[in-house]
Amino acid sequence: MNTYEEKRSLLLEMIAFSTVDGQLHKREYEFLAIVANELNISKTEFNDLFHLELPHIVIKSEFERFQQFYRLALLMHIDGVLHQKEEVSIQQIVIKMGLNPIVTNRILKMMKMTKSPIIDAEVLLEIFKEQHN
């Protein structure tokens, strides 16, 4: 992530996704706060993002788009409830990002089938590499 505007856009996309089911769960908010902290976005500005509409900035790097997809997938699972609206929304986001839907569906299935939705980084990297072969 290169610029501050890109970081804000990434977080804004996550905030919008977190409320696609009509509510913001406490665990979703906490996860978003952690991401904001990692992106060096202050708590005040983070909270202000819930009331702003910023222009969407396209993530240029395919690897960064893949990372963003995984963050959204984690966010989808963080409240322990998978909503149909979240599943539809993430599929639309994947298409907009230009990611391979077969690969992303594989990851989503893996996340559903395990007790914890967290997938080892090495496994994710291998799956990401597979889409190029």
Short mmCIF file of N, CA and C in Angstrom, two decimals, residues 7 9-10 12 20 22 26 38 43 53 59 80 83 85-86 88 90 97-98 117 122:
data_model
loop_
_atom_site.label_atom_id
_atom_site.label_comp_id
_atom_site.label_asym_id
_atom_site.label_seq_id
_atom_site.Cartn_x
_atom_site.Cartn_y
_atom_site.Cartn_z
N LYS A 7 -4.66 3.68 1.56
CA LYS A 7 -4.94 3.03 2.85
C LYS A 7 -6.35 3.38 3.33
N SER A 9 -8.85 4.30 1.45
CA SER A 9 -9.79 3.67 0.54
C SER A 9 -9.98 2.19 0.88
N LEU A 10 -8.88 1.52 1.18
CA LEU A 10 -8.93 0.11 1.58
C LEU A 10 -9.79 -0.05 2.82
N LEU A 12 -12.05 2.04 3.97
CA LEU A 12 -13.43 2.41 3.66
C LEU A 12 -14.19 1.26 3.00
N VAL A 20 -22.75 -4.59 5.23
CA VAL A 20 -23.60 -5.07 4.13
C VAL A 20 -24.78 -5.89 4.65
N GLY A 22 -26.45 -5.10 7.26
CA GLY A 22 -27.34 -4.19 7.96
C GLY A 22 -26.92 -3.84 9.37
N LYS A 26 -19.71 -5.89 17.07
CA LYS A 26 -18.59 -5.39 17.88
C LYS A 26 -17.26 -6.00 17.42
N GLU A 38 -2.80 -0.89 12.00
CA GLU A 38 -1.71 -1.41 11.17
C GLU A 38 -1.42 -0.50 9.98
N LYS A 43 -7.18 6.65 15.58
CA LYS A 43 -8.49 6.20 16.07
C LYS A 43 -9.58 7.22 15.70
N GLU A 53 -17.80 9.34 2.65
CA GLU A 53 -17.79 8.61 1.40
C GLU A 53 -16.60 9.15 0.61
N ILE A 59 -6.75 -0.75 -6.35
CA ILE A 59 -5.47 -1.30 -5.89
C ILE A 59 -4.76 -1.86 -7.12
N GLY A 80 -18.95 -14.58 13.44
CA GLY A 80 -19.44 -15.94 13.63
C GLY A 80 -20.71 -16.25 12.87
N HIS A 83 -23.65 -14.22 6.48
CA HIS A 83 -24.89 -13.74 5.88
C HIS A 83 -24.83 -13.92 4.38
N LYS A 85 -25.96 -11.95 2.17
CA LYS A 85 -25.57 -10.67 1.56
C LYS A 85 -24.05 -10.52 1.53
N GLU A 86 -23.37 -11.00 2.57
CA GLU A 86 -21.91 -10.93 2.61
C GLU A 86 -21.30 -11.81 1.52
N VAL A 88 -22.68 -12.78 -1.33
CA VAL A 88 -22.94 -12.18 -2.64
C VAL A 88 -22.03 -10.98 -2.86
N ILE A 90 -19.09 -10.26 -1.47
CA ILE A 90 -17.66 -10.57 -1.66
C ILE A 90 -17.41 -11.13 -3.06
N MET A 97 -12.32 -6.62 -8.52
CA MET A 97 -10.87 -6.60 -8.29
C MET A 97 -10.11 -7.31 -9.40
N GLY A 98 -10.81 -8.10 -10.21
CA GLY A 98 -10.15 -8.84 -11.27
C GLY A 98 -9.44 -10.08 -10.78
N PRO A 117 -11.38 -19.44 10.73
CA PRO A 117 -11.29 -19.02 9.33
C PRO A 117 -9.89 -18.59 8.90
N GLU A 122 1.47 -19.37 4.28
CA GLU A 122 2.13 -20.18 3.23
C GLU A 122 1.10 -20.82 2.31
#
